[in-house]
Short mmCIF file of C-alpha atoms in Angstrom, two decimals:
data_model
loop_
_atom_site.label_atom_id
_atom_site.label_comp_id
_atom_site.label_asym_id
_atom_site.label_seq_id
_atom_site.Cartn_x
_atom_site.Cartn_y
_atom_site.Cartn_z
CA MET A 1394 16.67 -0.95 -12.82
CA ARG A 1395 17.73 2.32 -11.22
CA PRO A 1396 15.80 5.57 -11.65
CA SER A 1397 16.72 7.33 -14.89
CA ILE A 1398 18.35 10.26 -13.08
CA SER A 1399 22.07 10.89 -12.65
CA ILE A 1400 23.88 11.45 -9.34
CA SER A 1401 24.84 14.93 -10.49
CA MET A 1402 21.16 15.71 -11.00
CA VAL A 1403 20.40 14.47 -7.49
CA LEU A 1404 23.12 16.64 -6.05
CA ALA A 1405 21.66 19.62 -7.87
CA THR A 1406 18.14 18.86 -6.67
CA THR A 1407 17.40 20.43 -3.31
CA VAL A 1408 14.50 19.33 -1.14
CA VAL A 1409 12.74 22.62 -1.65
CA GLY A 1410 13.27 22.52 -5.39
CA PHE A 1411 12.08 18.95 -5.84
CA GLN A 1412 8.46 19.88 -6.42
CA SER A 1413 9.31 21.93 -9.50
CA PHE A 1414 11.76 19.24 -10.63
CA ALA A 1415 9.10 16.54 -10.31
CA GLN A 1416 6.76 18.51 -12.54
CA ASN A 1417 9.25 18.02 -15.37
CA ILE A 1418 8.92 14.23 -15.08
CA GLU A 1419 5.90 12.73 -16.81
CA THR A 1420 3.61 11.56 -14.01
CA THR A 1421 0.47 10.82 -15.99
CA ASP A 1422 1.29 7.09 -16.01
CA SER A 1423 2.57 4.60 -13.47
CA LEU A 1424 6.13 4.55 -14.82
CA GLY A 1425 6.41 8.34 -14.54
CA ILE A 1426 5.04 8.33 -11.00
CA ALA A 1427 7.34 5.49 -9.93
CA GLU A 1428 10.43 7.19 -11.36
CA SER A 1429 9.49 10.54 -9.87
CA SER A 1430 8.85 8.90 -6.49
CA ALA A 1431 12.20 7.10 -6.56
CA ALA A 1432 13.96 10.32 -7.62
CA GLN A 1433 12.57 12.19 -4.63
CA LYS A 1434 13.57 9.44 -2.20
CA GLN A 1435 17.03 9.33 -3.76
CA SER A 1436 17.38 13.07 -3.31
CA LEU A 1437 16.28 12.90 0.31
CA ALA A 1438 18.60 9.96 1.10
CA LEU A 1439 21.59 11.87 -0.30
CA GLN A 1440 20.77 15.06 1.57
CA ILE A 1441 20.04 13.37 4.90
CA SER A 1442 23.31 11.43 4.65
CA ALA A 1443 25.18 14.70 4.05
CA ARG A 1444 23.60 16.23 7.17
CA TYR A 1445 23.85 13.14 9.36
CA SER A 1446 26.08 14.73 12.01
CA ASP A 1447 23.49 17.48 12.38
CA LEU A 1448 20.56 15.02 12.56
CA GLU A 1449 22.14 12.18 14.54
CA LEU A 1450 20.72 13.16 17.93
CA SER A 1451 17.22 13.56 16.52
CA LEU A 1452 17.42 10.15 14.84
CA LYS A 1453 18.68 8.45 17.98
CA ASP A 1454 15.90 10.03 20.04
CA GLN A 1455 13.25 8.61 17.73
CA ILE A 1456 14.59 5.32 16.31
CA THR A 1457 14.70 2.27 18.62
CA GLU A 1458 14.43 -1.52 18.38
CA LYS A 1459 10.69 -1.16 18.94
CA GLN A 1460 10.22 1.87 16.69
CA LEU A 1461 12.27 1.48 13.54
CA SER A 1462 10.91 4.48 11.66
CA THR A 1463 10.01 8.13 12.04
CA PRO A 1464 8.41 10.69 9.68
CA ILE A 1465 11.03 12.78 7.90
CA ASP A 1466 9.24 15.96 8.92
CA LYS A 1467 9.90 15.02 12.57
CA LEU A 1468 13.67 15.16 12.11
CA ASN A 1469 15.14 18.16 13.89
CA SER A 1470 18.41 19.85 13.11
CA ALA A 1471 20.88 20.50 15.92
CA LYS A 1472 21.73 23.83 14.32
CA PRO A 1473 19.71 26.80 15.58
CA TYR A 1474 17.31 28.46 13.17
CA SER A 1475 17.62 25.56 10.73
CA ALA A 1476 14.89 25.33 8.09
CA PHE A 1477 15.41 21.58 7.68
CA SER A 1478 12.07 20.48 9.15
CA SER A 1479 10.23 22.97 6.97
CA LYS A 1480 12.02 21.60 3.90
CA MET A 1481 11.00 18.06 4.86
CA GLN A 1482 7.38 19.14 5.25
CA LYS A 1483 7.44 20.68 1.77
CA ALA A 1484 8.99 17.52 0.34
CA ASP A 1485 6.27 15.40 1.95
CA LEU A 1486 3.55 17.70 0.64
CA GLY A 1487 4.95 17.49 -2.88
CA TYR A 1488 5.01 13.70 -2.67
CA ARG A 1489 1.40 13.46 -1.44
CA LYS A 1490 0.19 15.79 -4.20
CA MET A 1491 2.03 13.72 -6.80
CA LYS A 1492 0.33 10.55 -5.54
CA GLY A 1493 -3.11 12.21 -5.31
CA ILE A 1494 -3.52 11.52 -1.58
CA ASN A 1495 -2.98 14.97 -0.14
CA ASP A 1496 -6.62 15.22 0.98
CA PHE A 1497 -6.43 11.93 2.87
CA SER A 1498 -3.12 12.06 4.78
CA ASP A 1499 -1.01 14.67 6.55
CA SER A 1500 2.34 12.88 6.28
CA VAL A 1501 3.65 9.73 4.55
CA LEU A 1502 7.40 10.02 3.93
CA GLU A 1503 9.58 8.39 6.59
CA ILE A 1504 13.07 7.17 7.36
CA ARG A 1505 13.45 3.66 8.83
CA MET A 1506 16.20 1.35 9.88
CA ALA A 1507 16.21 -1.62 7.49
CA ASP A 1508 16.39 -4.21 10.30
CA GLU A 1509 16.19 -4.07 14.07
CA ALA A 1510 19.43 -6.08 14.33
CA MET A 1511 21.25 -3.00 13.00
CA ILE A 1512 20.20 -0.76 15.88
CA GLU A 1513 22.84 -1.86 18.38
CA ALA A 1514 25.81 -1.22 16.09
CA TRP A 1515 24.37 2.14 15.09
CA LYS A 1516 23.72 3.18 18.70
CA ASN A 1517 27.31 2.17 19.51
CA GLY A 1518 28.65 4.68 17.01
CA GLU A 1519 28.85 2.93 13.64
CA ASN A 1520 27.95 5.36 10.86
CA PRO A 1521 24.93 4.29 8.81
CA LEU A 1522 24.28 4.21 5.10
CA PHE A 1523 21.22 5.88 3.56
CA ALA A 1524 19.37 4.02 0.81
CA PHE A 1525 16.18 4.24 -1.23
CA GLU A 1526 14.08 1.78 -3.22
CA PRO A 1527 14.75 2.01 -6.98
CA SER A 1528 11.91 2.25 -9.46
CA GLY A 1529 10.96 -0.54 -11.84
CA ASP A 1530 10.62 -4.28 -11.47
CA ASP A 1531 12.89 -5.60 -8.71
CA SER A 1532 13.88 -8.53 -10.93
CA ASN A 1533 15.77 -5.99 -13.04
CA TRP A 1534 17.63 -4.35 -10.15
CA GLN A 1535 21.38 -4.97 -10.22
CA TYR A 1536 22.07 -3.47 -6.79
CA ILE A 1537 20.70 -1.08 -4.16
CA GLU A 1538 22.35 2.33 -4.16
CA ALA A 1539 23.20 3.85 -0.77
CA TYR A 1540 25.19 6.84 0.46
CA ASP A 1541 27.53 7.11 3.44
CA VAL A 1542 27.93 10.18 5.61
CA TYR A 1543 30.82 11.36 3.42
CA GLY A 1544 28.72 11.35 0.25
CA GLN A 1545 30.28 8.20 -1.19
CA VAL A 1546 28.09 5.79 -3.18
CA HIS A 1547 27.81 2.13 -2.11
CA GLN A 1548 26.27 -0.72 -4.10
CA LEU A 1549 24.40 -3.17 -1.86
CA ASP A 1550 23.13 -6.63 -2.73
CA VAL A 1551 19.46 -6.65 -3.71
CA TYR A 1552 18.45 -9.69 -1.65
CA GLN A 1553 21.15 -10.09 1.02
CA MET A 1554 20.48 -7.99 4.11
CA PRO A 1555 23.48 -5.64 4.67
CA ASP A 1556 25.74 -6.28 7.67
CA VAL A 1557 26.02 -2.56 8.41
CA PRO A 1558 23.31 -0.14 9.62
CA VAL A 1559 21.23 1.13 6.72
CA PHE A 1560 18.49 3.75 6.83
CA VAL A 1561 15.87 3.59 4.10
CA VAL A 1562 14.08 6.73 2.94
CA ASP A 1563 10.63 5.59 1.91
CA SER A 1564 6.95 6.24 2.34
CA ASN A 1565 4.99 4.73 5.21
CA GLY A 1566 3.39 2.02 3.10
CA ALA A 1567 0.48 1.37 5.43
CA GLU A 1568 -0.40 5.07 5.71
CA GLU A 1569 -0.02 5.66 1.98
CA LEU A 1570 -2.14 2.62 1.11
CA LYS A 1571 -4.86 3.66 3.54
CA ALA A 1572 -4.94 7.14 2.03
CA GLY A 1573 -4.81 5.65 -1.46
CA LEU A 1574 -7.85 3.45 -0.81
CA MET A 1575 -9.73 6.50 0.44
CA ALA A 1576 -8.76 8.35 -2.76
CA MET A 1577 -9.99 5.39 -4.81
CA GLN A 1578 -13.26 5.31 -2.88
CA ALA A 1579 -13.84 9.02 -3.46
CA GLU A 1580 -13.15 8.66 -7.19
CA MET A 1581 -15.41 5.63 -7.56
CA GLN A 1582 -18.23 7.43 -5.82
CA LYS A 1583 -17.83 10.29 -8.30
CA LEU A 1584 -18.30 7.70 -11.03
CA GLY A 1585 -21.51 6.42 -9.43
CA THR A 1586 -20.13 3.28 -7.74
CA THR A 1587 -20.93 3.22 -4.01
CA THR A 1588 -17.67 1.70 -2.85
CA GLN A 1589 -16.95 1.08 0.81
CA ILE A 1590 -13.69 0.28 2.58
CA ASN A 1591 -13.69 -2.81 4.77
CA ALA A 1592 -11.24 -1.94 7.52
CA VAL A 1593 -9.82 -4.21 10.17
CA SER A 1594 -11.10 -4.03 13.73
CA ASP A 1595 -9.27 -2.00 16.35
CA THR A 1596 -7.60 -5.18 17.63
CA ASN A 1597 -5.84 -5.56 14.27
CA ALA A 1598 -4.88 -1.89 14.00
CA ASP A 1599 -1.49 -0.48 14.84
CA GLU A 1600 -1.96 0.53 18.46
CA SER A 1601 1.13 2.70 18.41
CA LYS A 1602 -0.63 5.26 16.24
CA PRO A 1603 -3.80 7.24 16.91
CA GLN A 1604 -6.62 5.76 14.84
CA LYS A 1605 -8.91 7.86 12.70
CA PRO A 1606 -12.60 6.87 12.62
CA SER A 1607 -12.89 4.33 9.80
CA LEU A 1608 -15.26 4.82 6.91
CA MET A 1609 -16.40 1.27 7.42
CA SER A 1610 -17.41 1.81 11.03
CA LYS A 1611 -19.57 4.75 9.96
CA ALA A 1612 -21.25 2.53 7.37
CA HIS A 1613 -21.85 -0.11 10.01
CA ARG A 1614 -23.51 2.37 12.34
CA SER A 1615 -25.72 3.68 9.54
CA MET A 1616 -26.67 0.15 8.50
CA ALA A 1617 -27.41 -0.84 12.08
CA LEU A 1618 -29.79 2.10 12.47
CA SER A 1619 -31.68 1.49 9.22
CA GLU A 1620 -31.64 -2.32 9.05
CA PRO A 1621 -32.30 -4.09 12.37
CA GLU A 1622 -32.38 -7.56 10.75
CA PRO A 1623 -29.31 -9.86 10.96
CA LEU A 1624 -26.43 -9.04 8.61
CA ASN A 1625 -24.88 -11.85 6.56
CA THR A 1626 -21.12 -11.53 6.08
CA THR A 1627 -18.06 -13.58 5.21
CA GLN A 1628 -14.93 -13.34 7.34
CA LEU A 1629 -11.35 -14.05 6.35
CA THR A 1630 -10.23 -16.27 9.24
CA LYS A 1631 -6.79 -17.37 8.02
CA ILE A 1632 -4.40 -16.45 5.21
CA ARG A 1633 -0.86 -17.28 4.12
CA LEU A 1634 1.11 -16.01 1.13
CA ALA A 1635 3.93 -17.91 -0.59
CA VAL A 1636 5.54 -15.04 -2.50
CA ASP A 1637 9.02 -15.44 -3.98
CA GLN A 1638 11.97 -13.77 -2.23
CA GLU A 1639 11.52 -10.02 -1.90
CA PRO A 1640 14.29 -7.39 -1.69
CA TRP A 1641 15.16 -6.43 1.87
CA ILE A 1642 14.76 -2.73 1.10
CA SER A 1643 11.05 -3.12 0.36
CA GLY A 1644 10.27 -3.86 3.99
CA LYS A 1645 6.81 -5.12 4.87
CA ALA A 1646 4.34 -5.98 2.15
CA GLU A 1647 1.29 -3.73 1.85
CA ILE A 1648 -1.55 -5.99 0.76
CA TYR A 1649 -5.13 -5.02 0.05
CA ALA A 1650 -8.08 -6.70 -1.63
CA ILE A 1651 -10.64 -5.71 -4.25
CA VAL A 1652 -14.00 -7.43 -3.86
CA THR A 1653 -15.93 -7.51 -7.15
CA GLY A 1654 -19.49 -8.40 -8.03
CA VAL A 1655 -22.82 -6.89 -9.04
CA ASP A 1656 -24.86 -4.42 -7.01
CA SER A 1657 -27.73 -6.05 -5.13
CA SER A 1658 -30.32 -3.45 -6.17
CA ARG A 1659 -29.27 -2.59 -9.75
CA LEU A 1660 -27.33 -4.12 -12.62
CA GLU A 1661 -24.19 -2.11 -11.97
CA PRO A 1662 -20.71 -3.13 -10.80
CA GLN A 1663 -20.19 -3.47 -7.05
CA ILE A 1664 -16.56 -2.95 -6.02
CA ASP A 1665 -15.41 -2.77 -2.41
CA LEU A 1666 -11.89 -2.30 -1.04
CA VAL A 1667 -10.38 -4.24 1.87
CA GLU A 1668 -7.56 -2.99 4.10
CA MET A 1669 -5.17 -5.78 5.17
CA PRO A 1670 -2.45 -4.03 7.21
CA TYR A 1671 -1.58 -7.16 9.20
CA LEU A 1672 -0.41 -9.13 6.13
CA ASP A 1673 3.24 -8.08 6.37
CA TYR A 1674 5.30 -11.05 5.24
CA ASP A 1675 5.13 -14.10 3.01
CA LYS A 1676 5.41 -17.66 4.37
CA GLN A 1677 3.70 -16.58 7.60
CA THR A 1678 0.14 -17.47 8.62
CA TYR A 1679 -2.20 -14.75 9.87
CA TYR A 1680 -5.57 -15.14 11.62
CA PRO A 1681 -7.33 -11.79 11.14
CA ASN A 1682 -11.01 -12.81 11.51
CA GLN A 1683 -11.69 -9.82 9.28
CA THR A 1684 -15.05 -9.19 7.63
CA VAL A 1685 -14.31 -8.92 3.92
CA ILE A 1686 -17.76 -9.29 2.28
CA PHE A 1687 -21.08 -7.75 3.33
CA TRP A 1688 -23.65 -9.78 1.42
CA PRO A 1689 -26.53 -7.26 1.32
CA ARG A 1690 -24.31 -5.33 -1.13
CA TYR A 1691 -23.98 -8.20 -3.63
CA ARG A 1692 -26.37 -9.80 -6.11
CA TRP A 1693 -26.80 -13.60 -6.28
CA GLY A 1694 -24.86 -14.14 -3.03
CA ALA A 1695 -21.56 -14.37 -4.91
CA ALA A 1696 -18.41 -12.25 -5.18
CA ASP A 1697 -14.75 -12.52 -6.19
CA MET A 1698 -11.75 -11.20 -4.25
CA ILE A 1699 -8.50 -10.00 -5.86
CA LEU A 1700 -5.40 -9.70 -3.66
CA MET A 1701 -3.07 -6.85 -4.61
CA GLU A 1702 0.19 -5.40 -3.31
CA HIS A 1703 0.75 -1.67 -3.00
CA ASP A 1704 3.11 -0.26 -5.61
CA ASP A 1705 5.03 3.02 -5.82
CA GLY A 1706 3.72 3.66 -9.33
CA THR A 1707 0.04 3.52 -8.47
CA ASP A 1708 -2.12 6.47 -9.50
CA TYR A 1709 -5.06 5.81 -7.20
CA LYS A 1710 -7.58 7.93 -9.08
CA ALA A 1711 -6.61 6.33 -12.39
CA LEU A 1712 -6.85 2.88 -10.84
CA ALA A 1713 -10.34 3.63 -9.51
CA LYS A 1714 -11.50 4.75 -12.95
CA LEU A 1715 -9.98 1.67 -14.55
CA LEU A 1716 -11.74 -0.71 -12.15
CA VAL A 1717 -15.13 0.86 -12.73
CA GLN A 1718 -14.72 1.11 -16.50
CA ALA A 1719 -13.56 -2.51 -16.82
CA ALA A 1720 -16.51 -3.81 -14.79
CA GLU A 1721 -19.03 -1.65 -16.65
CA GLU A 1722 -17.64 -2.80 -20.00
CA ILE A 1723 -18.35 -6.44 -19.18
CA LEU A 1724 -21.89 -5.75 -17.96
CA LYS A 1725 -22.71 -3.76 -21.10
CA MET A 1726 -21.65 -6.69 -23.28
CA ILE A 1727 -24.19 -9.05 -21.66
CA PRO A 1728 -27.78 -8.59 -22.97
CA ASP A 1729 -29.49 -10.15 -19.93
CA PRO A 1730 -27.18 -10.55 -16.91
CA GLU A 1731 -29.95 -12.18 -14.89
CA VAL A 1732 -29.85 -15.19 -17.22
CA GLN A 1733 -26.16 -15.85 -16.58
CA GLY A 1734 -26.42 -14.86 -12.91
CA TYR A 1735 -23.26 -15.06 -10.84
CA ALA A 1736 -21.38 -16.61 -13.79
CA ILE A 1737 -20.75 -13.08 -15.05
CA ILE A 1738 -18.80 -12.11 -11.89
CA PRO A 1739 -15.60 -13.98 -12.88
CA GLN A 1740 -15.86 -12.24 -16.26
CA ILE A 1741 -15.81 -8.87 -14.47
CA THR A 1742 -12.88 -9.97 -12.29
CA GLY A 1743 -10.98 -11.37 -15.26
CA LYS A 1744 -11.36 -8.11 -17.15
CA ILE A 1745 -10.07 -6.14 -14.15
CA ILE A 1746 -7.04 -8.44 -13.81
CA ASP A 1747 -6.33 -8.14 -17.53
CA VAL A 1748 -6.22 -4.35 -17.54
CA ILE A 1749 -4.56 -3.56 -14.20
CA PRO A 1750 -0.89 -4.41 -14.94
CA ASP A 1751 -0.73 -2.70 -18.34
CA GLY A 1752 -2.97 0.23 -17.46
CA VAL A 1753 -1.87 1.54 -14.09
CA LEU A 1754 0.81 -0.46 -12.35
CA VAL A 1755 4.50 -0.76 -13.16
CA ASN A 1756 4.73 -4.55 -13.18
CA ASP A 1757 2.57 -7.64 -12.88
CA ASP A 1758 4.03 -8.62 -9.51
CA ASP A 1759 1.53 -6.29 -7.82
CA PHE A 1760 -1.19 -8.83 -8.61
CA VAL A 1761 -0.92 -11.37 -5.76
CA ASP A 1762 -3.80 -13.83 -6.31
CA VAL A 1763 -7.54 -14.09 -6.87
CA TYR A 1764 -10.45 -16.01 -5.32
CA TYR A 1765 -13.26 -16.65 -7.78
CA THR A 1766 -16.90 -17.21 -6.78
CA LEU A 1767 -16.97 -16.91 -3.01
CA MET A 1768 -20.55 -17.85 -2.11
CA GLN A 1769 -22.76 -16.56 0.69
CA ASN A 1770 -23.25 -18.90 3.68
CA THR A 1771 -20.39 -21.12 2.46
CA PRO A 1772 -17.26 -21.93 4.48
CA TYR A 1773 -13.90 -22.47 2.76
CA GLU A 1774 -11.04 -24.18 4.59
CA ASP A 1775 -7.45 -23.71 3.38
CA ARG A 1776 -8.61 -22.82 -0.11
CA PRO A 1777 -5.79 -21.98 -2.56
CA GLY A 1778 -6.20 -18.91 -4.73
CA ALA A 1779 -6.43 -19.41 -8.47
CA GLY A 1780 -2.77 -18.47 -8.86
CA GLY A 1781 -1.56 -20.74 -6.06
CA ASN A 1782 0.14 -17.89 -4.24
CA ALA A 1783 -2.38 -17.55 -1.39
CA VAL A 1784 -4.06 -20.10 0.87
CA ALA A 1785 -6.96 -18.76 2.92
CA SER A 1786 -9.93 -19.84 5.00
CA PHE A 1787 -13.30 -18.06 4.93
CA ALA A 1788 -16.25 -18.43 7.28
CA PRO A 1789 -19.86 -17.22 7.00
CA VAL A 1790 -20.78 -15.04 9.96
CA THR A 1791 -24.24 -13.65 10.74
CA ILE A 1792 -24.13 -10.48 12.80
CA SER A 1793 -27.26 -10.14 14.91
CA PRO A 1794 -28.75 -6.76 15.79
CA THR A 1795 -27.76 -5.29 19.12
CA GLU A 1796 -30.39 -6.08 21.73
#
């Protein structure tokens, strides 16, 4: 399903004017945000295609087989005194404000070549097309709309990779998700839930980009100073997803996890967020050795883990509120949680899964899978998720104090 915006409207929408245009689209729910996001990317794709001759040198300086993308605000016009970069910065700012992540990222919109195999033909002079990801469920897409350098519209197959160079105007999914998780954490903390983000180690991080100090590493240092005793954790040692065929334009998957349970010191929900930037593609096995559960934070030595995929329609603050409210609702319904013990944790997780697709996200495909009742000090080898979409191994790891 294409965005509900006509080509004539796109042509009339300048980059500078997009922010005021976006305000006229209802963005209080996921559908409004997704459509507004797609409309902005459509506008940018059309305008960059129209100015390709002016931007070609800048693109060729920055896009290579090893670096398929560049931020749109790094594109430089060959014309002197051009205000193009400034317009791109304003467009990026408007996008970040719309998604509620402006306080957690300086830039997220980018332009990327759809596949590295396209680079050679493009470098040898073949003119590219410029595309964007439509809004809505990809099962409803009839084609991918793209523009050539003459302003003509092309309809590309949804699942078959094009045989011509295609640039995709999109957000940097990893950067947006990271900022989104930080926005969720901040909102949850406002609601009284002490959420932490479990980040990957530096060895898993993208070494091509400067790394900001992770919130998790700060928590580790604080915990190490105040609690010298060994720390019980569970690591994700192996994971593989068997997702159905995805559209080529979507690029890498952006997967994260929500760990749910009950606070170790009070009868309140405990919800932590897990970054998983390495989990790019389905049908491929990854060995992250990532710490996903810190057991001193969880009651009864039990927790669940929901796997989710980043979606363009996500309102991160709204999602944070929904998670907390769903978990609190279940706990309030149980007169004496201590009697049921960890049996109430799947009830919390089930409630969260029930409300997420209808409440915040555009379609159910963003739910990937769920692991119920992961126990402390218990290894799991090649354990399928409840939905059969993920197979993962978990190992208990005790981290000893530094001597």
